[in-house]
Short mmCIF file of C-alpha atoms and ligand atoms in Angstrom, two decimals:
data_model
loop_
_atom_site.label_atom_id
_atom_site.label_comp_id
_atom_site.label_asym_id
_atom_site.label_seq_id
_atom_site.Cartn_x
_atom_site.Cartn_y
_atom_site.Cartn_z
CA UNK E 25 0.00 0.00 0.00
CA UNK E 26 1.17 3.48 -0.79
CA UNK E 27 0.06 6.46 1.26
CA UNK E 28 0.38 10.15 0.45
CA UNK E 29 -0.34 12.45 3.39
CA UNK E 30 -1.33 16.08 2.87
CA UNK E 31 -2.00 18.16 5.97
CA UNK E 32 -4.59 20.53 4.64
CA UNK E 33 -6.60 23.60 5.50
CA UNK E 34 -9.34 22.50 3.12
CA UNK E 35 -10.32 19.58 0.89
CA UNK E 36 -13.39 19.71 -1.32
CA UNK E 37 -14.30 16.79 -3.56
CA UNK E 38 -17.13 15.84 -5.86
CA UNK E 39 -17.73 12.50 -7.56
CA UNK E 40 -18.19 13.10 -11.29
CA UNK E 41 -18.73 9.69 -12.83
CA UNK E 42 -18.02 6.01 -12.17
CA UNK E 43 -14.50 4.84 -13.06
CA UNK E 44 -15.34 1.18 -12.47
CA UNK E 45 -18.25 -0.89 -13.73
CA UNK E 46 -18.56 -2.25 -10.22
CA UNK E 47 -18.95 1.20 -8.64
CA UNK E 48 -22.29 1.27 -6.82
CA UNK E 49 -24.49 4.35 -7.12
CA UNK E 50 -23.78 6.92 -4.44
CA UNK E 51 -26.24 8.39 -1.98
CA UNK E 52 -26.40 12.18 -2.24
CA UNK E 53 -24.49 12.59 1.02
CA UNK E 54 -21.60 10.50 -0.33
CA UNK E 55 -21.20 12.37 -3.62
CA UNK E 56 -19.39 15.40 -2.32
CA UNK E 57 -17.49 16.52 0.74
CA UNK E 58 -15.85 19.53 2.26
CA UNK E 59 -13.47 19.02 5.17
CA UNK E 60 -11.41 21.65 6.94
CA UNK E 61 -8.29 21.00 9.05
CA UNK E 62 -7.71 17.43 7.93
CA UNK E 63 -4.93 14.99 7.43
CA UNK E 64 -5.79 13.88 3.89
CA UNK E 65 -4.54 10.36 3.18
CA UNK E 66 -4.48 9.32 -0.47
CA UNK E 67 -4.13 5.54 -0.56
CA UNK E 68 -3.36 2.99 -3.25
CA UNK E 69 -3.97 -0.68 -2.53
CA UNK E 70 -1.32 -2.80 -4.25
CA UNK E 71 -1.27 -6.33 -5.63
CA UNK E 72 1.08 -7.44 -2.81
CA UNK E 73 -1.51 -6.36 -0.23
CA UNK E 74 -4.23 -8.66 -1.51
CA UNK E 75 -3.55 -11.64 0.77
CA UNK E 76 -2.45 -9.73 3.86
CA UNK E 77 -4.94 -6.91 4.01
CA UNK E 78 -5.23 -7.11 7.80
CA UNK E 79 -1.48 -6.62 8.28
CA UNK E 80 -1.30 -3.78 5.79
CA UNK E 81 -4.33 -2.04 7.29
CA UNK E 82 -2.89 -2.24 10.82
CA UNK E 83 0.43 -0.83 9.59
CA UNK E 84 -1.37 1.94 7.70
CA UNK E 85 -3.23 2.96 10.85
CA UNK E 86 0.09 2.97 12.71
CA UNK E 87 1.49 5.34 10.04
CA UNK E 88 -1.57 7.58 10.33
CA UNK E 89 -0.94 7.66 14.08
CA UNK E 90 2.75 8.52 13.55
CA UNK E 91 2.02 11.34 11.16
CA UNK E 92 -0.91 12.70 13.12
CA UNK E 93 1.08 12.63 16.35
CA UNK E 94 3.16 15.31 14.64
CA UNK E 95 0.61 17.39 12.73
CA UNK E 96 -2.30 16.91 15.17
CA UNK E 97 -5.13 17.23 12.65
CA UNK E 98 -8.58 16.86 14.19
CA UNK E 99 -9.91 14.97 11.14
CA UNK E 100 -8.73 12.37 8.65
CA UNK E 101 -9.87 11.98 5.05
CA UNK E 102 -9.24 8.61 3.37
CA UNK E 103 -9.10 9.16 -0.37
CA UNK E 104 -8.77 6.15 -2.71
CA UNK E 105 -6.26 7.02 -5.37
CA UNK E 106 -5.09 4.55 -7.98
CA UNK E 107 -2.10 6.64 -9.09
CA UNK E 108 0.58 5.98 -6.48
CA UNK E 109 1.59 2.55 -7.79
CA UNK E 110 1.93 0.65 -11.05
CA UNK E 111 1.02 -2.61 -9.31
CA UNK E 112 -2.61 -2.23 -8.33
CA UNK E 113 -4.77 -4.65 -6.40
CA UNK E 114 -7.92 -5.75 -8.21
CA UNK E 115 -10.78 -3.28 -7.84
CA UNK E 116 -12.65 -5.74 -5.60
CA UNK E 117 -9.65 -6.19 -3.29
CA UNK E 118 -8.90 -2.48 -3.41
CA UNK E 119 -12.42 -1.74 -2.24
CA UNK E 120 -12.35 -4.46 0.43
CA UNK E 121 -9.00 -3.39 1.89
CA UNK E 122 -9.97 0.29 1.56
CA UNK E 123 -13.16 -0.38 3.53
CA UNK E 124 -11.12 -2.21 6.20
CA UNK E 125 -8.76 0.78 6.38
CA UNK E 126 -11.72 3.13 6.88
CA UNK E 127 -13.18 0.92 9.63
CA UNK E 128 -9.81 0.50 11.41
CA UNK E 129 -9.05 4.23 11.27
CA UNK E 130 -12.47 4.98 12.76
CA UNK E 131 -11.95 2.27 15.39
CA UNK E 132 -8.66 3.96 16.32
CA UNK E 133 -10.71 7.01 17.28
CA UNK E 134 -10.43 9.33 14.27
CA UNK E 135 -13.18 11.43 12.75
CA UNK E 136 -12.94 9.95 9.23
CA UNK E 137 -14.42 11.15 5.96
CA UNK E 138 -14.16 8.52 3.22
CA UNK E 139 -14.08 9.79 -0.37
CA UNK E 140 -15.98 7.45 -2.72
CA UNK E 141 -14.16 4.46 -4.19
CA UNK E 142 -14.38 3.78 -7.91
CA UNK E 143 -15.24 7.26 -9.14
CA UNK E 144 -13.58 10.06 -11.05
CA UNK E 145 -13.62 12.98 -8.69
CA UNK E 146 -12.97 16.68 -8.94
CA UNK E 147 -11.11 17.98 -5.94
CA UNK E 148 -9.65 21.13 -4.54
CA UNK E 149 -6.96 20.78 -1.90
CA UNK E 150 -5.20 23.45 0.07
CA UNK E 151 -2.05 22.05 1.65
CA UNK E 152 -0.66 23.89 4.64
CA UNK E 153 2.85 23.95 3.26
CA UNK E 154 4.80 23.39 6.46
CA UNK E 155 7.71 20.92 6.51
CA UNK E 156 5.56 17.95 7.54
CA UNK E 157 2.50 18.82 5.45
CA UNK E 158 3.46 16.48 2.61
CA UNK E 159 4.71 12.98 3.41
CA UNK E 160 4.56 9.60 1.73
CA UNK E 161 4.84 6.08 3.08
CA UNK E 162 5.13 2.66 1.55
CA UNK E 163 3.65 -0.22 3.51
CA UNK E 164 4.52 -3.85 3.01
CA UNK E 165 3.56 -7.02 4.81
CA UNK E 166 6.34 -9.56 5.20
CA UNK E 167 5.54 -13.12 4.13
CA UNK E 168 3.73 -14.83 7.01
CA UNK E 169 3.56 -11.67 9.10
CA UNK E 170 0.62 -11.54 11.52
CA UNK E 171 -1.37 -8.36 12.04
CA UNK E 172 -0.24 -6.39 15.09
CA UNK E 173 -2.87 -5.36 17.62
CA UNK E 174 -4.80 -2.34 16.37
CA UNK E 175 -3.10 0.81 17.62
CA UNK E 176 -5.25 3.49 19.19
CA UNK E 177 -5.13 7.08 17.99
CA UNK E 178 -3.24 9.48 20.20
CA UNK E 179 -5.68 11.90 21.79
CA UNK E 180 -6.11 15.07 19.74
CA UNK E 181 -7.59 18.09 21.44
CA UNK E 182 -10.62 19.59 19.72
CA UNK E 183 -8.67 22.74 18.96
CA UNK E 184 -6.93 22.78 15.57
CA UNK E 185 -3.16 22.82 15.72
CA UNK E 186 -2.04 26.32 14.79
CA UNK E 187 1.68 26.60 15.36
CA UNK E 188 2.59 25.94 11.71
CA UNK E 189 0.72 28.96 10.41
C1 A3G Y 226 -9.11 7.33 -8.81
N1 A3G Y 226 -8.53 9.34 -10.05
O1 A3G Y 226 -7.94 7.01 -8.58
N2 A3G Y 226 -6.33 1.54 -4.77
C2 A3G Y 226 -7.06 2.65 -4.52
N3 A3G Y 226 -8.14 3.03 -5.25
C3 A3G Y 226 -8.49 2.24 -6.26
C4 A3G Y 226 -7.77 1.07 -6.58
C5 A3G Y 226 -6.66 0.73 -5.77
N4 A3G Y 226 -5.94 -0.36 -6.01
N5 A3G Y 226 -8.36 0.48 -7.66
C6 A3G Y 226 -9.40 1.25 -7.98
N6 A3G Y 226 -10.11 6.51 -8.78
N7 A3G Y 226 -9.50 2.32 -7.16
C7 A3G Y 226 -9.48 8.73 -9.18
C8 A3G Y 226 -10.58 3.30 -7.16
C9 A3G Y 226 -10.19 4.75 -7.06
O2 A3G Y 226 -11.30 5.45 -6.54
C10 A3G Y 226 -9.94 5.12 -8.51
C11 A3G Y 226 -11.00 4.31 -9.22
O3 A3G Y 226 -11.25 3.17 -8.41
C12 A3G Y 226 -10.62 3.87 -10.62
O4 A3G Y 226 -9.44 3.17 -10.62
#
């Protein structure tokens, strides 16, 4: 799995049209979003993740914890993005592991917005531009590796972190 983190003032997105035949229709509330003060996490599920989704998801949540321990964003956006790897998981596995990532990130205590999977989307993103506002991570499961216990999110006060501005 590849992750691209953007600590942002604002993300707006809008689903335009399905990119996959398997993309289910979206409820109105799912079609568009606007999130302020978020750690935006673009994720690509890779072929190598297909059989060890639980390990990869647990490691991804640990990376979200590591990054958010530094930037202290009050919200997380999980944004499926097929452009961070040339070795993609199948759409079905991508959706399944993406859904598990959403559930695990919520279970870790984050306020999560999930951008729709399987759609072309317009988006507007305002990155904060501080030294840690743009980071990337590559996550791999070792052969036979068991999933670690789900890590909990570090507590984030309800007040947005302001010292980078
Ligand atoms: C877009 N430009 O990328 N990992 C993450 N998302 C995936 C994957 C994958 N392996 N496969 C399909 N849309 N998708 C917008 C999703 C993702 O929403 C992608 C769309 O399906 C078409 O590939």
